[in-house]
Coordinates of C-alpha atoms and ligand atoms in Angstrom, one line a residue:
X1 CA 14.8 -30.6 23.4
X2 CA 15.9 -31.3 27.0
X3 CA 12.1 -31.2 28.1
X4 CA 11.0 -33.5 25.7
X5 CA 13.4 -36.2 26.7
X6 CA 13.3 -35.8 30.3
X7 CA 9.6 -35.9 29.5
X8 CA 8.6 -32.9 31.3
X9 CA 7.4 -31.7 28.2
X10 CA 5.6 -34.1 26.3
X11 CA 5.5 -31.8 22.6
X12 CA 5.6 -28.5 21.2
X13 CA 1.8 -27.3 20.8
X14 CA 0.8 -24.4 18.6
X15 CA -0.9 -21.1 18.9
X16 CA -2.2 -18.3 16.7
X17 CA -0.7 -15.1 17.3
X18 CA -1.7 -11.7 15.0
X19 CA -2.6 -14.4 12.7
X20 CA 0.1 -16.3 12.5
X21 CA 0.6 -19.9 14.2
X22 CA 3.6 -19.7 16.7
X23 CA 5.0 -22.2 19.1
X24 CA 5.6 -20.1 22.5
X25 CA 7.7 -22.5 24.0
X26 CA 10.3 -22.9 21.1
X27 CA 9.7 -19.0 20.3
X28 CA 11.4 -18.5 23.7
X29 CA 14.4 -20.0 23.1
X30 CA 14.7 -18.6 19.5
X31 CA 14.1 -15.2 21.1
X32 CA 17.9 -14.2 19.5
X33 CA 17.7 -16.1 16.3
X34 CA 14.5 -14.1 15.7
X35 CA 11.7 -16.1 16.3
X36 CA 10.8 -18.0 12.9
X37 CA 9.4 -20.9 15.8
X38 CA 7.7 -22.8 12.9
X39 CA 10.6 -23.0 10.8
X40 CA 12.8 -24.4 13.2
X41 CA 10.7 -27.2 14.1
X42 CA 10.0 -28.2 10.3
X43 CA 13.6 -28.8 10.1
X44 CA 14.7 -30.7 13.1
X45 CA 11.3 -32.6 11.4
X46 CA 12.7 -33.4 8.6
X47 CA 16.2 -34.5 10.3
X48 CA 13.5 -36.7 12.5
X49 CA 14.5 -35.4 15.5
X50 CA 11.4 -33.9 16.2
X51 CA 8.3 -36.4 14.9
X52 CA 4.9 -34.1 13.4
X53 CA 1.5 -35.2 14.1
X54 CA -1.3 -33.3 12.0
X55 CA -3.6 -31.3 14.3
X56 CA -6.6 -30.0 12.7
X57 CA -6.8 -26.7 10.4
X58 CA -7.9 -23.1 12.1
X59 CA -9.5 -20.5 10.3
X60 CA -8.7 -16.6 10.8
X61 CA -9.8 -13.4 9.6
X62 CA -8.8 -11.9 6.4
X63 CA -10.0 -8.5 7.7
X64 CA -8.8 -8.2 11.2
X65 CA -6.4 -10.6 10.8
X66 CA -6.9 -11.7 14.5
X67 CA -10.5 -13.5 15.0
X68 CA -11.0 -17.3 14.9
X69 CA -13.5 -18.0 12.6
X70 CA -16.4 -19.8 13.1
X71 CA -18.8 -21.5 10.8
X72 CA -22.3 -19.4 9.9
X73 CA -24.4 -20.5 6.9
X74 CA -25.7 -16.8 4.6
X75 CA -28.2 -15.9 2.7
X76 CA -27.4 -16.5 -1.0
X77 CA -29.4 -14.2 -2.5
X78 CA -28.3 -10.8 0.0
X79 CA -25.5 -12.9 2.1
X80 CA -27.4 -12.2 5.1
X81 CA -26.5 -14.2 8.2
X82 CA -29.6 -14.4 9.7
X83 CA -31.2 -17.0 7.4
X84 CA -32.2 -20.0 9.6
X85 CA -33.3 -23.5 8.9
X86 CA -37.4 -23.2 9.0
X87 CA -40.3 -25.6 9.0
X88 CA -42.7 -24.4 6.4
X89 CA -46.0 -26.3 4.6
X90 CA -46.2 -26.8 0.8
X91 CA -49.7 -26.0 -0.5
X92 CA -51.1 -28.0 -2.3
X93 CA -52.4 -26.0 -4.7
X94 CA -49.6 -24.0 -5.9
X95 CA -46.2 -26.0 -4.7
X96 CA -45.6 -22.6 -2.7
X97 CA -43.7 -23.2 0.3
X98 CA -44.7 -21.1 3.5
X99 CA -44.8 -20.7 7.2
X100 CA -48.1 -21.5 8.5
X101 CA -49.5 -17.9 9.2
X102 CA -49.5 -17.9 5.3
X103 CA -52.0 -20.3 5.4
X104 CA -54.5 -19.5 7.7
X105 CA -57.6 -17.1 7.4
X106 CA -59.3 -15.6 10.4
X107 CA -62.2 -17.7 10.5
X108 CA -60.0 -20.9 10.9
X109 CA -59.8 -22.4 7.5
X110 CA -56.7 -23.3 5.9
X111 CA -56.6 -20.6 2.9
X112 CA -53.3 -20.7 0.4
X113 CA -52.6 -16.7 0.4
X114 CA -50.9 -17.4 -2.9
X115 CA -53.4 -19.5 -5.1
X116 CA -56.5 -19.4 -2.3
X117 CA -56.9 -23.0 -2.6
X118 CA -58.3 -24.5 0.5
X119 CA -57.3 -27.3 2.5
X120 CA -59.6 -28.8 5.6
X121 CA -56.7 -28.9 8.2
X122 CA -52.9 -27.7 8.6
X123 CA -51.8 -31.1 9.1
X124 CA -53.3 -31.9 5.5
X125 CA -50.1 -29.9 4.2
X126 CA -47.2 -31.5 3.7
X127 CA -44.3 -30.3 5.8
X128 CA -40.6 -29.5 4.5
X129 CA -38.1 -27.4 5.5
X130 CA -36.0 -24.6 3.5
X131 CA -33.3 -22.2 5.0
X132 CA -35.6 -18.6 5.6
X133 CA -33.8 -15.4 4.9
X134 CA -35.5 -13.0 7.4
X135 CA -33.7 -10.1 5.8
X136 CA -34.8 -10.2 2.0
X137 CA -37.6 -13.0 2.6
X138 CA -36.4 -15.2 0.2
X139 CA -36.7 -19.4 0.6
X140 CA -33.8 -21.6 -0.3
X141 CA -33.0 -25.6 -0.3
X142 CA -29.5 -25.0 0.9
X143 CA -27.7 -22.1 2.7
X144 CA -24.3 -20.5 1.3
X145 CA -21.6 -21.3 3.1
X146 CA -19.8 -18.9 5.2
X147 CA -17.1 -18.2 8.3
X148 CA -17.5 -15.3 10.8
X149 CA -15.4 -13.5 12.7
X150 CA -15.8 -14.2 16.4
X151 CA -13.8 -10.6 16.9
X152 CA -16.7 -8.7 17.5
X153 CA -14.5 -5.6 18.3
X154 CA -12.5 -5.7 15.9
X155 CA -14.8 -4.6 13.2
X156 CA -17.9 -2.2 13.0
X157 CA -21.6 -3.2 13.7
X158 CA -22.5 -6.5 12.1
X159 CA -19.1 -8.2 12.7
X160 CA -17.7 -9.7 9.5
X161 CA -18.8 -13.0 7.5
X162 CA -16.6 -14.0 4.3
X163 CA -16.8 -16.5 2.1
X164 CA -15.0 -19.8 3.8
X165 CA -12.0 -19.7 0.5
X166 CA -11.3 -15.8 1.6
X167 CA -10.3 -16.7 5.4
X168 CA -6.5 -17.7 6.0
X169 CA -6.2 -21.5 6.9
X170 CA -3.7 -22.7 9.2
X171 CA -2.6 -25.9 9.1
X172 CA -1.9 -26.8 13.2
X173 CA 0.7 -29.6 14.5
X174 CA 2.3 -30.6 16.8
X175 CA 5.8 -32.3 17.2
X176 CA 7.2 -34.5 19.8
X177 CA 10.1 -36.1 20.3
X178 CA 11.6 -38.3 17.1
X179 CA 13.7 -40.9 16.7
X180 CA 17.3 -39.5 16.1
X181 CA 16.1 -36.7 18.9
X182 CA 17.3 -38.3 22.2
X183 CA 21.3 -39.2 20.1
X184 CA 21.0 -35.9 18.7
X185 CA 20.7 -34.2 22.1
X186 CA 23.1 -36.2 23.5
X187 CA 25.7 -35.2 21.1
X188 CA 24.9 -32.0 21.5
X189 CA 25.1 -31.7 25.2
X190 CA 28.2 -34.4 25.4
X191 CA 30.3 -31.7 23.5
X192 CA 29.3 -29.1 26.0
X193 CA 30.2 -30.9 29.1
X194 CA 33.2 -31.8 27.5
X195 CA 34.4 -28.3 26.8
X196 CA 32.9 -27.5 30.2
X197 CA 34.8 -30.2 32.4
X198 CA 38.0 -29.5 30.3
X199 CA 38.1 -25.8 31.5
X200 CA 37.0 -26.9 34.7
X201 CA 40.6 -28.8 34.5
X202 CA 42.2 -25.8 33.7
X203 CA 41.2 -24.1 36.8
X204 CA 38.0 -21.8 35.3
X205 CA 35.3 -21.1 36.7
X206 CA 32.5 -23.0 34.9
X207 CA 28.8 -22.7 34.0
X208 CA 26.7 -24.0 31.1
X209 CA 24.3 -22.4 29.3
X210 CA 24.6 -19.6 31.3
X211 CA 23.3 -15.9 31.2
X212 CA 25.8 -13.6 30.8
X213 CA 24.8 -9.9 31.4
X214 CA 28.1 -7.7 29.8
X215 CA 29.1 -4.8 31.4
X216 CA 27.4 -2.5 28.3
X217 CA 24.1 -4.3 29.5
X218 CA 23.9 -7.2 26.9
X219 CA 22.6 -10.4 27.6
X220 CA 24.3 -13.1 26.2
X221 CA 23.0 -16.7 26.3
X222 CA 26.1 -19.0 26.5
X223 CA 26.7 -23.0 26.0
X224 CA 29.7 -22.7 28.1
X225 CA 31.1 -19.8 30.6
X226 CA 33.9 -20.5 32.1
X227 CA 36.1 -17.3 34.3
X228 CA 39.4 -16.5 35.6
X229 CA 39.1 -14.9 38.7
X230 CA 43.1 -14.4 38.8
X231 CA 43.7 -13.9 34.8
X232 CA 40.4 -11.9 34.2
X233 CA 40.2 -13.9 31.0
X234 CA 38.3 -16.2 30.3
X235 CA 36.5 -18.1 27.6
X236 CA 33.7 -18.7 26.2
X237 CA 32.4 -22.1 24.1
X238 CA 29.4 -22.4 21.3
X239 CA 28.3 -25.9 20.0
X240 CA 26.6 -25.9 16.5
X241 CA 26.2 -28.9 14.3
X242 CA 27.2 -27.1 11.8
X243 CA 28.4 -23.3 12.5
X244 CA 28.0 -20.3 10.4
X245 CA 29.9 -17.0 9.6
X246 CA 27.0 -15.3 11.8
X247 CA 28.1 -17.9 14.4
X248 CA 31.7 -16.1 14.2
X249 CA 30.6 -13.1 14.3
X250 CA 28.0 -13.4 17.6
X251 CA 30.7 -15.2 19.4
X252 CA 33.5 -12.9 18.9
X253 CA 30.9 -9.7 19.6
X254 CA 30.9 -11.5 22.7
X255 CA 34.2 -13.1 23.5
X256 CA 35.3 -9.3 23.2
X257 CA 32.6 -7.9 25.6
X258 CA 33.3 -10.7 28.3
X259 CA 37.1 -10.6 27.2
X260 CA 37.0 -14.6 27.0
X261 CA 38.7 -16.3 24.6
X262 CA 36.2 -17.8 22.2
X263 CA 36.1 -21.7 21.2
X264 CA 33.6 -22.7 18.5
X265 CA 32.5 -26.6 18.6
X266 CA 31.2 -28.0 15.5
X267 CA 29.8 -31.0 16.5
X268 CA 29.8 -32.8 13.0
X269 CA 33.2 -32.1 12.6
X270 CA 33.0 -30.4 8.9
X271 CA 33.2 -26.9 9.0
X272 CA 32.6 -24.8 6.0
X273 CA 35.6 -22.8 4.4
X274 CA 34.3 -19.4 4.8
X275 CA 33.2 -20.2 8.6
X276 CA 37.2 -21.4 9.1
X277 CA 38.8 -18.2 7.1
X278 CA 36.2 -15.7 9.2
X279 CA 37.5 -17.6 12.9
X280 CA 40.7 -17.4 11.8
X281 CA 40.2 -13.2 11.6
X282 CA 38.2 -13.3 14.6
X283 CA 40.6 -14.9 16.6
X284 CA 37.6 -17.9 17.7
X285 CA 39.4 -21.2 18.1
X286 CA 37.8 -24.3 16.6
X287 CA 37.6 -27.5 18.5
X288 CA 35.9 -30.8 18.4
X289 CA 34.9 -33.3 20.5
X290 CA 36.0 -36.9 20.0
X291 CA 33.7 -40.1 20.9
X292 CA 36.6 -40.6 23.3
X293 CA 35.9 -37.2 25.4
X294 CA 39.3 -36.0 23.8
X295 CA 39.0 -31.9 23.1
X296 CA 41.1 -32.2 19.3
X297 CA 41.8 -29.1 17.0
X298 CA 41.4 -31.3 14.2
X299 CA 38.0 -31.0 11.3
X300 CA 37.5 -31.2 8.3
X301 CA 37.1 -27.8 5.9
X302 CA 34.2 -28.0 3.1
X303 CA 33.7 -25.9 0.7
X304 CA 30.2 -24.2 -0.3
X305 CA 28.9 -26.5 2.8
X306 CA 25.7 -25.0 2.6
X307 CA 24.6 -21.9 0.4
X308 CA 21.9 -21.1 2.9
X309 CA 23.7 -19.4 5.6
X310 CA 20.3 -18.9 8.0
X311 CA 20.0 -20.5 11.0
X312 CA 17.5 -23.1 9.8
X313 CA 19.3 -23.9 6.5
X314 CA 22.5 -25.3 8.7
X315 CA 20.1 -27.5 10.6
X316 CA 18.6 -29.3 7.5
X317 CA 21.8 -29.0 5.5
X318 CA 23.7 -30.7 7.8
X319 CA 23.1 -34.5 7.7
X320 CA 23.1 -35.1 3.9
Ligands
ZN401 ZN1 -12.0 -10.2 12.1
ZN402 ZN1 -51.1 -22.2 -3.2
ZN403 ZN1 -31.4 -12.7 2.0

């Protein structure tokens, strides 16, 4: 988010990955909410912090599940591939449609080798032009449609060819910056550098979002870090819009392994019941962030805020 409103980054742009479209960049930073890149996006969508601009659709394979398809047009009659628009003269005669070998006897005449009706000259024929399978011979007005695999390795001899309703259609977008996306950051980031600045008060030590690697080797990505040199405790700060029980539990995992204390931030200022109950147990301190700069222990306790407790669920839960 803070790339797209510096503008170093000017959207989110997809790929397809094993057959499934991904966003690398948000992936990335999803890496320990578990990926789901497509997900988060749609919601911060919907909350019009991001904005969604339709892309265009990609085809993949149904068999390999990896190749781009590409369009091919098949035989109808043996689903051949290698059926190809051809120029070819009508006799006459019969109405049979042919290439022009099929019309032409050793001496130089112009002989229909279906009807053996005669004609003076080839250009007396009249010319059309039908789709030619070379692999069971047979003539047609218009091709099957089809999509092939551009895998080639991924399959045996012949590649693969389907029918266009049995490949997997992706629909592809891509989301830049929305409206409510710069105020959304803002708050976001105002309630860390708040937290951070007030620690920095205390006498801490402070970083934000910082890396943390724990003695046990875990990495832990942090909104605030702030150390005691002296004390050897310090603390520890996460800002959600809307935290969950998972939230809890992550940041007293690692308030233990860093011994910090741990202060949760809910930057709405509701919290749900169970979140408040499970802090309490955990020992995580709730605190909010007034429009004054003012750290307050004050918030307001819902019940049943939410009944989706995932990650995604407390983003598009949270401004109703
Ligand atoms: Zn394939
Ligand atoms: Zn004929
Ligand atoms: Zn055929």
């Amino acid at each position: 988010m803070t790339e797209l409103v510096e503008g170093s980054r000017d959207s989110y742009q997809p790929t397809i990955d094993d057959g499934v479209v991904t966003y690398p960049a948000v992936e990335e930073t999803l890496i320990d909410e578990g990926g789901q890149s497509k997900e988060a996006l749609e919601s911060l969508t919907e909350r019009g912090i991001l904005e969604r601009t339709f892309e265009g659709k990609v085809y993949t394979c149904p068999e390999c599940l990896e190749g781009r398809m590409t369009y091919t047009t098949a035989c109808p009659k043996c689903q051949s591939l290698y059926i190809v628009d051809t120029e070819l003269l009508k006799c006459g005669g019969c109405g049979r449609t042919a290439p022009p070998e099929e019309f032409e006897s050793d001496g130089g005449e112009v002989v229909c080798h279906g009807c053996g009706s005669t004609a003076e000259s080839i250009d007396q024929l009249e010319r059309t032009s039908r789709y030619r399978c070379h692999d069971c011979g047979e003539q047609h007005e218009t091709p099957a449609h089809a999509l092939r695999c551009e895998n080639r390795a991924g399959h045996r001899a012949g590649g693969f060819a389907c029918d266009p309703h049995d490949a997997i259609e992706h629909a592809l977008f891509q989301y830049r910056l929305g409206e409510s996306g710069e105020p959304w950051l803002e708050t976001q980031l105002r309630a860390r550098r708040t937290i951070a600045d007030a620690l920095a008060d205390r006498g801490y030590v402070v970083e934000q979002d910082a890396t943390v690697t724990a003695d046990s080797g875990t990495r832990h990505r942090l909104h605030v870090h702030a150390t005691d040199e002296l004390l050897g405790k310090g603390a520890i700060a996460a800002v959600h819009e809307q935290p969950t029980v998972n939230d809890v539990d992550s940041l007293e995992a690692t308030a233990e392994e860093l011994s910090a204390q741990a202060l949760l931030v809910p930057t709405l200022g509701i919290v749900d019941e169970q979140v408040v109950n499970r802090a309490e147990q955990a020992d995580v301190r709730i605190v909010t962030v007034t429009d004054e700069g003012n750290i307050e222990r004050e918030y307001e306790v819902s019940e049943n805020l939410s009944d989706d407790r995932s990650f995604l669920g407390r983003l598009t839960s949270s401004l109703r």
